[in-house]
mmCIF file of C-alpha atoms in Angstrom:
data_model
loop_
_atom_site.group_PDB
_atom_site.id
_atom_site.type_symbol
_atom_site.label_atom_id
_atom_site.label_comp_id
_atom_site.label_asym_id
_atom_site.label_seq_id
_atom_site.Cartn_x
_atom_site.Cartn_y
_atom_site.Cartn_z
ATOM 1 C CA UNK A 10 6.011 -22.971 -109.040
ATOM 2 C CA UNK A 11 9.538 -21.764 -108.392
ATOM 3 C CA UNK A 12 9.891 -18.579 -106.380
ATOM 4 C CA UNK A 13 10.099 -15.514 -108.623
ATOM 5 C CA UNK A 14 11.060 -11.986 -107.628
ATOM 6 C CA UNK A 15 8.424 -9.384 -108.127
ATOM 7 C CA UNK A 16 9.101 -5.656 -108.204
ATOM 8 C CA UNK A 17 8.113 -5.604 -104.533
ATOM 9 C CA UNK A 18 11.023 -7.877 -103.631
ATOM 10 C CA UNK A 19 13.534 -6.680 -106.205
ATOM 11 C CA UNK A 20 13.735 -2.960 -105.506
ATOM 12 C CA UNK A 21 14.377 -3.203 -101.735
ATOM 13 C CA UNK A 22 17.312 -5.543 -102.518
ATOM 14 C CA UNK A 23 18.683 -3.106 -105.067
ATOM 15 C CA UNK A 24 18.360 -0.303 -102.526
ATOM 16 C CA UNK A 25 20.124 -2.413 -99.898
ATOM 17 C CA UNK A 26 22.995 -3.164 -102.285
ATOM 18 C CA UNK A 27 23.279 0.495 -103.272
ATOM 19 C CA UNK A 28 23.401 1.518 -99.604
ATOM 20 C CA UNK A 29 26.060 -1.086 -98.876
ATOM 21 C CA UNK A 30 28.076 0.166 -101.834
ATOM 22 C CA UNK A 31 27.927 3.749 -100.528
ATOM 23 C CA UNK A 32 28.981 2.703 -97.023
ATOM 24 C CA UNK A 33 31.842 0.586 -98.352
ATOM 25 C CA UNK A 34 33.011 3.424 -100.565
ATOM 26 C CA UNK A 35 32.976 5.832 -97.618
ATOM 27 C CA UNK A 36 35.072 3.404 -95.538
ATOM 28 C CA UNK A 37 37.661 3.002 -98.265
ATOM 29 C CA UNK A 38 37.911 6.764 -98.670
ATOM 30 C CA UNK A 39 39.033 7.077 -95.047
ATOM 31 C CA UNK A 40 42.047 4.839 -95.597
ATOM 32 C CA UNK A 41 45.474 6.142 -96.485
ATOM 33 C CA UNK A 42 46.022 6.644 -100.206
ATOM 34 C CA UNK A 43 49.211 4.606 -99.890
ATOM 35 C CA UNK A 44 47.126 1.481 -99.195
ATOM 36 C CA UNK A 45 45.922 -0.445 -102.228
ATOM 37 C CA UNK A 46 42.253 -1.209 -101.591
ATOM 38 C CA UNK A 47 39.447 -3.074 -103.310
ATOM 39 C CA UNK A 48 35.858 -3.322 -102.118
ATOM 40 C CA UNK A 49 33.690 -6.397 -102.535
ATOM 41 C CA UNK A 50 29.980 -6.872 -101.865
ATOM 42 C CA UNK A 51 28.854 -10.472 -101.411
ATOM 43 C CA UNK A 52 25.551 -12.255 -100.867
ATOM 44 C CA UNK A 53 24.841 -15.190 -98.591
ATOM 45 C CA UNK A 54 26.215 -16.464 -95.296
ATOM 46 C CA UNK A 55 28.951 -14.168 -94.042
ATOM 47 C CA UNK A 56 31.459 -16.880 -93.076
ATOM 48 C CA UNK A 57 31.006 -18.655 -96.426
ATOM 49 C CA UNK A 58 31.580 -15.424 -98.329
ATOM 50 C CA UNK A 59 34.719 -14.598 -96.325
ATOM 51 C CA UNK A 60 36.211 -18.044 -96.863
ATOM 52 C CA UNK A 61 35.334 -18.003 -100.564
ATOM 53 C CA UNK A 62 37.026 -14.632 -101.069
ATOM 54 C CA UNK A 63 40.059 -15.724 -99.043
ATOM 55 C CA UNK A 64 40.474 -18.698 -101.343
ATOM 56 C CA UNK A 65 39.803 -16.664 -104.479
ATOM 57 C CA UNK A 66 42.457 -14.066 -103.563
ATOM 58 C CA UNK A 67 44.929 -16.599 -102.063
ATOM 59 C CA UNK A 68 44.810 -14.438 -98.933
ATOM 60 C CA UNK A 69 47.821 -14.264 -96.622
ATOM 61 C CA UNK A 70 45.761 -13.008 -93.672
ATOM 62 C CA UNK A 71 42.123 -12.494 -92.647
ATOM 63 C CA UNK A 72 41.452 -9.652 -90.188
ATOM 64 C CA UNK A 73 38.229 -9.774 -88.154
ATOM 65 C CA UNK A 74 36.745 -8.149 -85.085
ATOM 66 C CA UNK A 75 35.426 -10.263 -82.244
ATOM 67 C CA UNK A 76 33.041 -9.688 -79.344
ATOM 68 C CA UNK A 77 34.729 -12.352 -77.237
ATOM 69 C CA UNK A 78 34.220 -16.110 -76.806
ATOM 70 C CA UNK A 79 31.062 -17.802 -78.046
ATOM 71 C CA UNK A 80 28.588 -19.536 -75.812
ATOM 72 C CA UNK A 81 27.557 -23.174 -76.032
ATOM 73 C CA UNK A 82 24.410 -22.136 -77.892
ATOM 74 C CA UNK A 83 26.024 -19.768 -80.339
ATOM 75 C CA UNK A 84 29.027 -20.128 -82.625
ATOM 76 C CA UNK A 85 30.126 -16.774 -83.999
ATOM 77 C CA UNK A 86 31.089 -16.004 -87.567
ATOM 78 C CA UNK A 87 34.659 -15.459 -86.364
ATOM 79 C CA UNK A 88 34.721 -18.955 -84.828
ATOM 80 C CA UNK A 89 33.498 -20.502 -88.071
ATOM 81 C CA UNK A 90 36.092 -18.650 -90.139
ATOM 82 C CA UNK A 91 38.844 -19.675 -87.700
ATOM 83 C CA UNK A 92 37.749 -23.296 -87.999
ATOM 84 C CA UNK A 93 37.961 -23.398 -91.805
ATOM 85 C CA UNK A 94 40.370 -20.617 -92.790
ATOM 86 C CA UNK A 95 43.096 -21.489 -95.330
ATOM 87 C CA UNK A 96 45.362 -18.807 -93.808
ATOM 88 C CA UNK A 97 46.091 -17.116 -90.440
ATOM 89 C CA UNK A 98 43.294 -15.035 -88.908
ATOM 90 C CA UNK A 99 43.945 -11.865 -86.887
ATOM 91 C CA UNK A 100 41.102 -11.221 -84.431
ATOM 92 C CA UNK A 101 40.893 -8.133 -82.257
ATOM 93 C CA UNK A 102 38.539 -6.483 -79.806
ATOM 94 C CA UNK A 103 40.424 -3.185 -80.050
ATOM 95 C CA UNK A 104 40.035 -0.323 -82.508
ATOM 96 C CA UNK A 105 43.611 0.934 -82.229
ATOM 97 C CA UNK A 106 46.418 -0.305 -84.476
ATOM 98 C CA UNK A 107 47.872 -3.580 -83.193
ATOM 99 C CA UNK A 108 50.946 -3.981 -85.333
ATOM 100 C CA UNK A 109 54.045 -1.823 -84.886
ATOM 101 C CA UNK A 110 54.958 1.032 -87.196
ATOM 102 C CA UNK A 111 57.209 -0.079 -90.032
ATOM 103 C CA UNK A 112 59.026 3.247 -90.274
ATOM 104 C CA UNK A 113 62.741 3.185 -89.634
ATOM 105 C CA UNK A 114 63.574 3.728 -85.992
ATOM 106 C CA UNK A 115 60.231 2.362 -84.783
ATOM 107 C CA UNK A 116 60.382 1.162 -81.193
ATOM 108 C CA UNK A 117 60.279 -2.552 -80.516
ATOM 109 C CA UNK A 118 56.875 -3.971 -79.688
ATOM 110 C CA UNK A 119 56.191 -7.024 -77.534
ATOM 111 C CA UNK A 120 54.565 -10.172 -78.927
ATOM 112 C CA UNK A 121 53.671 -13.139 -76.700
ATOM 113 C CA UNK A 122 53.514 -16.650 -78.159
ATOM 114 C CA UNK A 123 52.133 -19.309 -75.759
ATOM 115 C CA UNK A 124 53.727 -22.680 -76.514
ATOM 116 C CA UNK A 125 52.324 -26.050 -75.453
ATOM 117 C CA UNK A 126 54.858 -27.791 -77.736
ATOM 118 C CA UNK A 127 52.062 -29.262 -79.878
ATOM 119 C CA UNK A 128 52.233 -29.349 -83.657
ATOM 120 C CA UNK A 129 49.855 -26.389 -83.802
ATOM 121 C CA UNK A 130 51.967 -24.227 -81.507
ATOM 122 C CA UNK A 131 55.020 -25.078 -83.612
ATOM 123 C CA UNK A 132 53.190 -23.768 -86.680
ATOM 124 C CA UNK A 133 52.331 -20.617 -84.723
ATOM 125 C CA UNK A 134 56.022 -20.227 -83.823
ATOM 126 C CA UNK A 135 57.004 -20.552 -87.470
ATOM 127 C CA UNK A 136 54.482 -17.851 -88.363
ATOM 128 C CA UNK A 137 55.673 -15.534 -85.577
ATOM 129 C CA UNK A 138 59.298 -15.911 -86.645
ATOM 130 C CA UNK A 139 58.363 -15.056 -90.220
ATOM 131 C CA UNK A 140 56.720 -11.871 -88.907
ATOM 132 C CA UNK A 141 59.990 -10.985 -87.166
ATOM 133 C CA UNK A 142 61.638 -10.691 -90.563
ATOM 134 C CA UNK A 143 59.299 -7.791 -91.368
ATOM 135 C CA UNK A 144 58.124 -6.228 -88.093
ATOM 136 C CA UNK A 145 60.172 -4.773 -85.223
ATOM 137 C CA UNK A 146 59.198 -6.695 -82.101
ATOM 138 C CA UNK A 147 60.523 -8.818 -79.258
ATOM 139 C CA UNK A 148 59.008 -12.298 -79.099
ATOM 140 C CA UNK A 149 58.211 -13.826 -75.704
ATOM 141 C CA UNK A 150 57.822 -17.612 -75.787
ATOM 142 C CA UNK A 151 55.632 -18.612 -72.853
ATOM 143 C CA UNK A 152 55.049 -22.170 -71.656
ATOM 144 C CA UNK A 153 52.540 -22.827 -68.864
ATOM 145 C CA UNK A 154 53.028 -25.951 -66.748
ATOM 146 C CA UNK A 155 50.198 -27.545 -64.809
ATOM 147 C CA UNK A 156 50.328 -26.796 -61.065
ATOM 148 C CA UNK A 157 52.255 -29.255 -58.928
ATOM 149 C CA UNK A 158 49.996 -31.870 -57.386
ATOM 150 C CA UNK A 159 50.435 -32.861 -53.760
ATOM 151 C CA UNK A 160 50.728 -36.478 -54.876
ATOM 152 C CA UNK A 161 53.717 -35.564 -57.061
ATOM 153 C CA UNK A 162 55.604 -34.240 -54.061
ATOM 154 C CA UNK A 163 54.787 -37.294 -51.899
ATOM 155 C CA UNK A 164 55.793 -39.850 -54.518
ATOM 156 C CA UNK A 165 59.266 -41.422 -54.093
ATOM 157 C CA UNK A 166 60.385 -40.125 -57.476
ATOM 158 C CA UNK A 167 59.387 -36.581 -56.501
ATOM 159 C CA UNK A 168 60.724 -36.278 -52.995
ATOM 160 C CA UNK A 169 62.466 -32.973 -53.709
ATOM 161 C CA UNK A 170 61.401 -29.825 -51.988
ATOM 162 C CA UNK A 171 58.517 -27.942 -53.638
ATOM 163 C CA UNK A 172 60.736 -25.114 -54.926
ATOM 164 C CA UNK A 173 63.349 -27.580 -56.197
ATOM 165 C CA UNK A 174 60.706 -29.535 -58.061
ATOM 166 C CA UNK A 175 59.375 -26.302 -59.528
ATOM 167 C CA UNK A 176 62.854 -25.292 -60.686
ATOM 168 C CA UNK A 177 63.398 -28.751 -62.150
ATOM 169 C CA UNK A 178 60.236 -28.603 -64.244
ATOM 170 C CA UNK A 179 60.919 -25.005 -65.282
ATOM 171 C CA UNK A 180 64.436 -25.876 -66.417
ATOM 172 C CA UNK A 181 63.187 -28.917 -68.331
ATOM 173 C CA UNK A 182 60.605 -26.784 -70.161
ATOM 174 C CA UNK A 183 63.175 -24.123 -71.016
ATOM 175 C CA UNK A 184 65.481 -26.808 -72.376
ATOM 176 C CA UNK A 185 62.690 -27.864 -74.736
ATOM 177 C CA UNK A 186 61.803 -24.310 -75.805
ATOM 178 C CA UNK A 187 65.204 -22.841 -76.586
ATOM 179 C CA UNK A 188 66.261 -25.275 -79.355
ATOM 180 C CA UNK A 189 63.073 -24.392 -81.273
ATOM 181 C CA UNK A 190 64.341 -20.890 -82.100
ATOM 182 C CA UNK A 191 66.998 -20.468 -84.830
ATOM 183 C CA UNK A 192 70.145 -18.691 -83.685
ATOM 184 C CA UNK A 193 69.559 -15.585 -85.799
ATOM 185 C CA UNK A 194 66.390 -14.749 -83.816
ATOM 186 C CA UNK A 195 67.669 -15.401 -80.289
ATOM 187 C CA UNK A 196 68.675 -11.797 -79.604
ATOM 188 C CA UNK A 197 65.008 -10.767 -79.921
ATOM 189 C CA UNK A 198 63.422 -13.758 -78.175
ATOM 190 C CA UNK A 199 62.750 -14.199 -74.453
ATOM 191 C CA UNK A 200 61.686 -17.418 -72.751
ATOM 192 C CA UNK A 201 59.323 -17.762 -69.795
ATOM 193 C CA UNK A 202 57.828 -20.762 -67.987
ATOM 194 C CA UNK A 203 54.977 -20.398 -65.502
ATOM 195 C CA UNK A 204 52.756 -22.748 -63.538
ATOM 196 C CA UNK A 205 49.009 -22.490 -63.055
ATOM 197 C CA UNK A 206 45.852 -22.044 -65.107
ATOM 198 C CA UNK A 207 46.815 -21.757 -68.767
ATOM 199 C CA UNK A 208 44.433 -18.924 -69.674
ATOM 200 C CA UNK A 209 45.042 -16.951 -66.488
ATOM 201 C CA UNK A 210 48.823 -17.220 -66.762
ATOM 202 C CA UNK A 211 48.877 -16.198 -70.447
ATOM 203 C CA UNK A 212 46.727 -13.134 -69.824
ATOM 204 C CA UNK A 213 48.659 -12.149 -66.689
ATOM 205 C CA UNK A 214 52.006 -12.499 -68.432
ATOM 206 C CA UNK A 215 50.842 -10.546 -71.487
ATOM 207 C CA UNK A 216 49.700 -7.743 -69.185
ATOM 208 C CA UNK A 217 52.943 -7.789 -67.204
ATOM 209 C CA UNK A 218 55.127 -7.321 -70.300
ATOM 210 C CA UNK A 219 52.780 -4.858 -72.032
ATOM 211 C CA UNK A 220 52.145 -7.152 -74.996
ATOM 212 C CA UNK A 221 50.978 -5.565 -78.244
ATOM 213 C CA UNK A 222 49.908 -8.886 -79.730
ATOM 214 C CA UNK A 223 49.345 -12.512 -78.679
ATOM 215 C CA UNK A 224 49.880 -15.187 -81.328
ATOM 216 C CA UNK A 225 48.083 -18.512 -80.782
ATOM 217 C CA UNK A 226 47.160 -21.525 -82.847
ATOM 218 C CA UNK A 227 43.653 -22.999 -83.076
ATOM 219 C CA UNK A 228 43.059 -26.559 -84.224
ATOM 220 C CA UNK A 229 39.432 -27.697 -84.642
ATOM 221 C CA UNK A 230 39.156 -31.359 -85.613
ATOM 222 C CA UNK A 231 35.529 -31.650 -86.696
ATOM 223 C CA UNK A 232 32.220 -29.829 -86.863
ATOM 224 C CA UNK A 233 31.405 -30.516 -83.207
ATOM 225 C CA UNK A 234 34.737 -29.049 -82.132
ATOM 226 C CA UNK A 235 33.641 -25.708 -83.577
ATOM 227 C CA UNK A 236 31.618 -25.342 -80.372
ATOM 228 C CA UNK A 237 34.525 -26.095 -78.062
ATOM 229 C CA UNK A 238 37.761 -25.848 -80.078
ATOM 230 C CA UNK A 239 40.643 -23.789 -78.895
ATOM 231 C CA UNK A 240 39.251 -23.388 -75.400
ATOM 232 C CA UNK A 241 42.471 -21.720 -74.313
ATOM 233 C CA UNK A 242 42.561 -19.531 -77.418
ATOM 234 C CA UNK A 243 38.998 -18.361 -76.843
ATOM 235 C CA UNK A 244 39.622 -17.839 -73.150
ATOM 236 C CA UNK A 245 42.631 -15.645 -73.873
#
């Protein structure tokens, strides 16, 4: 026989839904009256419900909290949403407001965009530039080069002094970054090239410039990649 709900199973579910409705209502009441809000209660797997609603509403952005990177044995709900989301996802471990105040005269905020010059980072750049049309911030384009190998310096084609080779690679990277930014944005864009560990250099640079936000792309290719995708993104 098919499973059938008895009163024993039904009423606890109704109580759970009623409690969720009360909690959701209390959360919405705390928000500014100037914000248009709508509450939704869903049933089922959390990531599936989020993605379904995002598609249903043609969402421009999904905002989620995160506890940090997943382990090999656990893929978080945030990871799963990132892997399948039809739109950008803003993840944060902070409770304070991340985006700058839109009021006139608001001070410029600092946004860091790491660029590896891949197709995915180019999409992230396009998204960041579109945000610049609405939000007051300075955009820092950061490219991290791999450390110089000793073999590179010994090779005939790389016989330059270490510092000269470093300057050469830095200049070459800057020459690739600068043409990516349309002229109208250049006054609010800064370019930086560093060498070293990608994650470490991104975090260190963001700290050094007091970044309010880091914009990065994530590009899972298949189900298995959900466990390991965006290693740099997760590390940051």
